GROMACS .gro file of C-alpha atoms in nm:
model
  291
    1MET     CA    1   1.543   1.579   4.347
    2LEU     CA    2   1.627   1.703   4.000
    3ALA     CA    3   1.660   1.335   3.880
    4ILE     CA    4   1.331   1.249   4.016
    5ALA     CA    5   1.165   1.555   3.860
    6ALA     CA    6   1.318   1.474   3.523
    7ALA     CA    7   1.180   1.119   3.552
    8VAL     CA    8   0.833   1.239   3.633
    9ALA     CA    9   0.848   1.481   3.335
   10MET     CA   10   0.944   1.203   3.101
   11LEU     CA   11   0.645   0.998   3.214
   12ALA     CA   12   0.397   1.282   3.176
   13ILE     CA   13   0.364   1.225   2.801
   14THR     CA   14   0.062   1.394   2.656
   15PRO     CA   15  -0.110   1.241   2.343
   16GLU     CA   16   0.020   1.543   2.154
   17ARG     CA   17   0.382   1.478   2.255
   18ALA     CA   18   0.346   1.111   2.196
   19SER     CA   19   0.198   1.158   1.854
   20ALA     CA   20   0.489   1.386   1.768
   21GLN     CA   21   0.729   1.093   1.817
   22TYR     CA   22   0.573   0.925   1.513
   23GLY     CA   23   0.602   1.216   1.280
   24GLY     CA   24   0.424   1.127   0.953
   25ILE     CA   25   0.364   0.767   1.031
   26ILE     CA   26   0.026   0.639   1.146
   27PRO     CA   27   0.075   0.401   1.452
   28ARG     CA   28  -0.018   0.053   1.359
   29HIS     CA   29  -0.012  -0.096   1.703
   30CYS     CA   30  -0.258  -0.122   2.002
   31GLY     CA   31  -0.206  -0.203   2.379
   32MET     CA   32  -0.196   0.175   2.452
   33SER     CA   33  -0.328   0.332   2.773
   34ALA     CA   34  -0.600   0.591   2.775
   35GLY     CA   35  -0.447   0.942   2.786
   36TYR     CA   36  -0.119   0.813   2.641
   37GLU     CA   37  -0.238   0.703   2.290
   38THR     CA   38  -0.060   0.828   1.979
   39TYR     CA   39  -0.218   0.945   1.656
   40GLY     CA   40   0.092   1.019   1.442
   41PRO     CA   41   0.009   1.273   1.178
   42LEU     CA   42  -0.371   1.255   1.227
   43THR     CA   43  -0.559   1.556   1.360
   44VAL     CA   44  -0.906   1.674   1.357
   45GLY     CA   45  -0.972   1.766   0.993
   46SER     CA   46  -0.743   1.506   0.842
   47VAL     CA   47  -0.882   1.322   0.546
   48VAL     CA   48  -0.850   0.943   0.572
   49VAL     CA   49  -0.949   0.635   0.369
   50LEU     CA   50  -1.152   0.403   0.604
   51ALA     CA   51  -1.063   0.028   0.618
   52MET     CA   52  -1.197  -0.278   0.774
   53HIS     CA   53  -1.048  -0.345   1.125
   54THR     CA   54  -0.786  -0.625   1.152
   55PRO     CA   55  -0.802  -0.824   1.485
   56TRP     CA   56  -0.555  -0.729   1.760
   57ALA     CA   57  -0.526  -1.008   2.016
   58GLY     CA   58  -0.850  -1.157   1.859
   59ASP     CA   59  -1.051  -0.837   1.898
   60ALA     CA   60  -1.152  -0.657   1.576
   61ASN     CA   61  -1.397  -0.399   1.730
   62TRP     CA   62  -1.617  -0.426   1.426
   63THR     CA   63  -1.997  -0.439   1.338
   64PRO     CA   64  -2.137  -0.539   0.996
   65GLU     CA   65  -2.291  -0.198   0.965
   66MET     CA   66  -1.939  -0.047   0.923
   67ASN     CA   67  -1.889  -0.249   0.596
   68GLY     CA   68  -2.078   0.013   0.395
   69PHE     CA   69  -1.811   0.280   0.484
   70VAL     CA   70  -1.498   0.067   0.390
   71GLY     CA   71  -1.295   0.239   0.117
   72ARG     CA   72  -1.479   0.565   0.179
   73THR     CA   73  -1.291   0.889   0.212
   74ALA     CA   74  -1.382   1.060   0.536
   75ARG     CA   75  -1.270   1.366   0.751
   76VAL     CA   76  -1.168   1.314   1.109
   77THR     CA   77  -1.405   1.496   1.344
   78GLN     CA   78  -1.269   1.363   1.685
   79LEU     CA   79  -0.964   1.188   1.824
   80ALA     CA   80  -1.166   0.932   2.019
   81GLY     CA   81  -0.908   0.770   2.259
   82VAL     CA   82  -0.859   0.396   2.279
   83ASP     CA   83  -1.089   0.096   2.262
   84THR     CA   84  -1.074  -0.205   2.503
   85ALA     CA   85  -0.782  -0.350   2.314
   86GLY     CA   86  -0.584  -0.017   2.351
   87CYS     CA   87  -0.618   0.067   1.977
   88PRO     CA   88  -0.640   0.449   1.918
   89GLY     CA   89  -0.932   0.551   1.703
   90VAL     CA   90  -1.121   0.836   1.552
   91ARG     CA   91  -1.473   0.952   1.462
   92VAL     CA   92  -1.541   1.076   1.119
   93ASP     CA   93  -1.807   1.275   0.922
   94ALA     CA   94  -1.893   1.002   0.669
   95ASP     CA   95  -2.094   0.807   0.918
   96GLY     CA   96  -2.204   1.107   1.129
   97GLY     CA   97  -1.959   1.008   1.400
   98GLN     CA   98  -2.150   0.689   1.477
   99TYR     CA   99  -1.861   0.447   1.481
  100PHE     CA  100  -1.506   0.421   1.628
  101TRP     CA  101  -1.249   0.363   1.355
  102ARG     CA  102  -0.904   0.226   1.446
  103ILE     CA  103  -0.638   0.438   1.287
  104ARG     CA  104  -0.407   0.140   1.254
  105ASP     CA  105  -0.623   0.023   0.962
  106ALA     CA  106  -0.675   0.374   0.800
  107GLN     CA  107  -0.476   0.546   0.542
  108ILE     CA  108  -0.418   0.914   0.488
  109ALA     CA  109  -0.616   0.999   0.174
  110GLY     CA  110  -0.388   1.072  -0.123
  111GLY     CA  111  -0.106   0.915   0.052
  112PHE     CA  112   0.150   0.653  -0.068
  113ALA     CA  113   0.003   0.308  -0.067
  114MET     CA  114   0.295   0.125   0.095
  115ASP     CA  115   0.078  -0.009   0.385
  116ILE     CA  116  -0.062  -0.277   0.167
  117PRO     CA  117   0.105  -0.596   0.261
  118ARG     CA  118   0.365  -0.705  -0.014
  119GLY     CA  119   0.465  -1.028   0.124
  120CYS     CA  120   0.323  -1.384   0.122
  121ASP     CA  121   0.393  -1.704   0.319
  122MET     CA  122   0.114  -1.605   0.553
  123SER     CA  123  -0.095  -1.849   0.746
  124ALA     CA  124  -0.362  -1.584   0.821
  125ALA     CA  125  -0.423  -1.317   0.560
  126GLN     CA  126  -0.334  -0.952   0.633
  127TYR     CA  127  -0.495  -0.680   0.421
  128GLY     CA  128  -0.378  -0.353   0.565
  129PRO     CA  129  -0.610  -0.078   0.435
  130ILE     CA  130  -0.808  -0.304   0.204
  131GLY     CA  131  -1.159  -0.432   0.282
  132PRO     CA  132  -1.482  -0.489   0.115
  133GLY     CA  133  -1.576  -0.174  -0.080
  134THR     CA  134  -1.211  -0.045  -0.122
  135MET     CA  135  -1.139   0.086  -0.465
  136VAL     CA  136  -0.811  -0.049  -0.613
  137MET     CA  137  -0.602  -0.059  -0.925
  138LEU     CA  138  -0.542  -0.410  -1.037
  139GLY     CA  139  -0.194  -0.523  -1.116
  140MET     CA  140  -0.042  -0.837  -1.276
  141HIS     CA  141   0.082  -1.080  -1.021
  142ALA     CA  142   0.454  -1.102  -0.968
  143PRO     CA  143   0.569  -1.456  -0.893
  144TRP     CA  144   0.620  -1.565  -0.530
  145ARG     CA  145   0.849  -1.860  -0.501
  146GLY     CA  146   0.784  -1.920  -0.871
  147ASP     CA  147   0.409  -1.922  -0.828
  148ALA     CA  148   0.221  -1.622  -0.998
  149ASN     CA  149  -0.133  -1.766  -0.947
  150TRP     CA  150  -0.226  -1.613  -1.281
  151ALA     CA  151  -0.456  -1.687  -1.571
  152ALA     CA  152  -0.431  -1.538  -1.921
  153GLU     CA  153  -0.777  -1.411  -1.903
  154MET     CA  154  -0.685  -1.179  -1.623
  155ASN     CA  155  -0.463  -0.967  -1.847
  156ALA     CA  156  -0.776  -0.786  -1.968
  157TRP     CA  157  -0.819  -0.642  -1.622
  158VAL     CA  158  -0.471  -0.527  -1.545
  159GLY     CA  159  -0.466  -0.140  -1.486
  160ARG     CA  160  -0.838  -0.131  -1.430
  161MET     CA  161  -1.002   0.038  -1.131
  162ALA     CA  162  -1.210  -0.216  -0.925
  163ARG     CA  163  -1.409  -0.248  -0.607
  164VAL     CA  164  -1.318  -0.515  -0.370
  165THR     CA  165  -1.621  -0.739  -0.298
  166SER     CA  166  -1.471  -1.000  -0.066
  167LEU     CA  167  -1.160  -1.095   0.125
  168GLU     CA  168  -1.069  -1.456   0.036
  169GLY     CA  169  -0.785  -1.548   0.272
  170VAL     CA  170  -0.460  -1.679   0.128
  171ASP     CA  171  -0.367  -1.871  -0.188
  172GLY     CA  172  -0.136  -2.165  -0.220
  173VAL     CA  173   0.172  -1.981  -0.133
  174GLY     CA  174   0.026  -1.769   0.140
  175CYS     CA  175  -0.039  -1.454  -0.061
  176PRO     CA  176  -0.356  -1.267   0.065
  177VAL     CA  177  -0.625  -1.259  -0.218
  178VAL     CA  178  -0.958  -1.079  -0.280
  179ARG     CA  179  -1.233  -1.086  -0.533
  180VAL     CA  180  -1.342  -0.773  -0.715
  181ASP     CA  181  -1.644  -0.644  -0.913
  182VAL     CA  182  -1.502  -0.583  -1.254
  183ASP     CA  183  -1.452  -0.946  -1.345
  184GLY     CA  184  -1.773  -1.054  -1.166
  185GLY     CA  185  -1.566  -1.197  -0.884
  186GLN     CA  186  -1.429  -1.463  -1.124
  187HIS     CA  187  -1.057  -1.445  -1.028
  188TYR     CA  188  -0.848  -1.424  -0.719
  189TRP     CA  189  -0.639  -1.102  -0.705
  190ARG     CA  190  -0.328  -1.077  -0.477
  191VAL     CA  191  -0.327  -0.763  -0.280
  192ARG     CA  192   0.053  -0.740  -0.298
  193ASP     CA  193   0.024  -0.647  -0.662
  194MET     CA  194  -0.249  -0.383  -0.650
  195GLN     CA  195  -0.254  -0.023  -0.544
  196LEU     CA  196  -0.527   0.189  -0.367
  197ALA     CA  197  -0.719   0.385  -0.628
  198GLY     CA  198  -0.640   0.756  -0.624
  199THR     CA  199  -0.299   0.727  -0.456
  200SER     CA  200   0.002   0.890  -0.609
  201MET     CA  201   0.372   0.926  -0.562
  202PRO     CA  202   0.475   1.179  -0.299
  203MET     CA  203   0.710   1.464  -0.376
  204GLY     CA  204   1.082   1.373  -0.389
  205VAL     CA  205   1.007   1.001  -0.433
  206GLY     CA  206   1.228   0.975  -0.729
  207ALA     CA  207   1.532   1.010  -0.500
  208ALA     CA  208   1.443   0.673  -0.357
  209LEU     CA  209   1.428   0.503  -0.692
  210PRO     CA  210   1.697   0.236  -0.731
  211ARG     CA  211   1.938   0.379  -1.002
  212TRP     CA  212   2.194   0.078  -0.993
  213CYS     CA  213   2.216  -0.272  -1.129
  214GLY     CA  214   2.403  -0.581  -1.030
  215MET     CA  215   2.121  -0.697  -0.822
  216THR     CA  216   2.029  -1.081  -0.771
  217ASP     CA  217   1.679  -1.226  -0.761
  218ALA     CA  218   1.711  -1.224  -0.380
  219SER     CA  219   1.813  -0.867  -0.352
  220THR     CA  220   1.582  -0.712  -0.622
  221SER     CA  221   1.462  -0.361  -0.503
  222TYR     CA  222   1.194  -0.149  -0.662
  223GLY     CA  223   1.202   0.128  -0.404
  224PRO     CA  224   0.858   0.302  -0.405
  225ILE     CA  225   0.731   0.153  -0.728
  226VAL     CA  226   0.428  -0.074  -0.703
  227PRO     CA  227   0.180  -0.199  -0.970
  228GLY     CA  228  -0.039   0.089  -1.060
  229ALA     CA  229   0.221   0.360  -1.027
  230VAL     CA  230   0.252   0.618  -1.289
  231ILE     CA  231   0.590   0.679  -1.439
  232VAL     CA  232   0.760   0.847  -1.732
  233LEU     CA  233   0.947   0.615  -1.961
  234GLY     CA  234   1.301   0.680  -2.032
  235ARG     CA  235   1.566   0.545  -2.274
  236HIS     CA  236   1.789   0.296  -2.116
  237SER     CA  237   2.142   0.415  -2.029
  238PRO     CA  238   2.429   0.151  -2.052
  239TRP     CA  239   2.529  -0.061  -1.755
  240ASN     CA  240   2.863  -0.217  -1.823
  241GLY     CA  241   2.798  -0.147  -2.192
  242ASP     CA  242   2.458  -0.323  -2.196
  243THR     CA  243   2.146  -0.109  -2.257
  244ASN     CA  244   1.883  -0.386  -2.296
  245TRP     CA  245   1.709  -0.182  -2.560
  246ALA     CA  246   1.517  -0.244  -2.874
  247VAL     CA  247   1.455   0.029  -3.143
  248GLU     CA  248   1.079  -0.041  -3.114
  249MET     CA  249   1.092   0.103  -2.763
  250GLU     CA  250   1.187   0.461  -2.900
  251ARG     CA  251   0.823   0.556  -2.966
  252TYR     CA  252   0.746   0.524  -2.592
  253VAL     CA  253   1.030   0.745  -2.454
  254GLY     CA  254   0.889   1.033  -2.262
  255VAL     CA  255   0.538   0.868  -2.244
  256ARG     CA  256   0.349   0.840  -1.915
  257ALA     CA  257   0.268   0.480  -1.828
  258ARG     CA  258   0.107   0.276  -1.552
  259VAL     CA  259   0.304  -0.012  -1.406
  260THR     CA  260   0.134  -0.339  -1.457
  261GLN     CA  261   0.408  -0.573  -1.326
  262LEU     CA  262   0.723  -0.578  -1.119
  263SER     CA  263   0.929  -0.792  -1.359
  264GLY     CA  264   1.244  -0.887  -1.180
  265ILE     CA  265   1.593  -0.818  -1.310
  266ASP     CA  266   1.758  -0.846  -1.656
  267THR     CA  267   2.085  -1.006  -1.739
  268MET     CA  268   2.278  -0.711  -1.594
  269GLY     CA  269   2.080  -0.726  -1.262
  270CYS     CA  270   1.886  -0.411  -1.343
  271PRO     CA  271   1.533  -0.417  -1.190
  272GLY     CA  272   1.252  -0.348  -1.435
  273VAL     CA  273   0.882  -0.327  -1.487
  274ARG     CA  274   0.620  -0.382  -1.752
  275VAL     CA  275   0.365  -0.113  -1.838
  276ASP     CA  276   0.025  -0.058  -1.995
  277VAL     CA  277   0.116   0.160  -2.291
  278ASP     CA  278   0.305  -0.105  -2.484
  279GLY     CA  279   0.077  -0.383  -2.369
  280GLY     CA  280   0.340  -0.520  -2.146
  281GLN     CA  281   0.572  -0.605  -2.451
  282PHE     CA  282   0.893  -0.451  -2.323
  283PHE     CA  283   1.106  -0.458  -2.008
  284TRP     CA  284   1.167  -0.105  -1.874
  285ARG     CA  285   1.463  -0.049  -1.644
  286LEU     CA  286   1.363   0.142  -1.328
  287ARG     CA  287   1.693   0.331  -1.319
  288ASP     CA  288   1.591   0.519  -1.634
  289VAL     CA  289   1.229   0.623  -1.560
  290GLY     CA  290   1.098   0.947  -1.412
  291PHE     CA  291   0.775   1.082  -1.258
   0.00000   0.00000   0.00000
């Protein structure tokens, strides 16, 4: 009898208990049953950035009228259960509670923008929290399989804030791309190299920054750093006697800078970036930067 009671107790999961299992992570899946849905860290009063719904089993649960709210910051007014695809959703103040917003496509406002897809080789584009109207910080494209899909004229827009105007599918190597307002929609911008505007590094993120070298092209790790991240530049410390340093870099030590490109590794296998303050001239090792 005790075993049966324990089993029943395990099955009696409330939405609150289920949400606790996800801690600070917003659930990104559907197929949930009403009454057993999970909301992760979201509660009534949470502030989120609204995003266009991505299809689940072909169902996007979307109306054109919702486009006007994409990229807007909104406060959750109701945990609204699940839709017909079992996707949990909320209602918010920005639209007067009119629409059901799937939480799998939302982001916590001011959170860390790691939900933007950073991969390519896609046959169907995935945009995460990005949709028409989303405000982003543009970054220089890092090559994927040797293809950067980049034009020299795009350099002028790196580090600029822009509003996404259209989702354009994938480019020749399967990287999701968008068009934006600041260049008049002229260029394709890969979402993997941009950051949501207004996001910042969370407390303690420096501990996750790779402080070692000896990496290969296949194993390069940037930790939490993405194009658009703001860092404090530091003087390179030697790795096996090699500092990869130029005296011209001294003037930038201690300066706050915005990352414009994830630049691979140097000859010692140290991952590095290029930044805005020096016009992208120098390679800055991640192991020596701060926040």
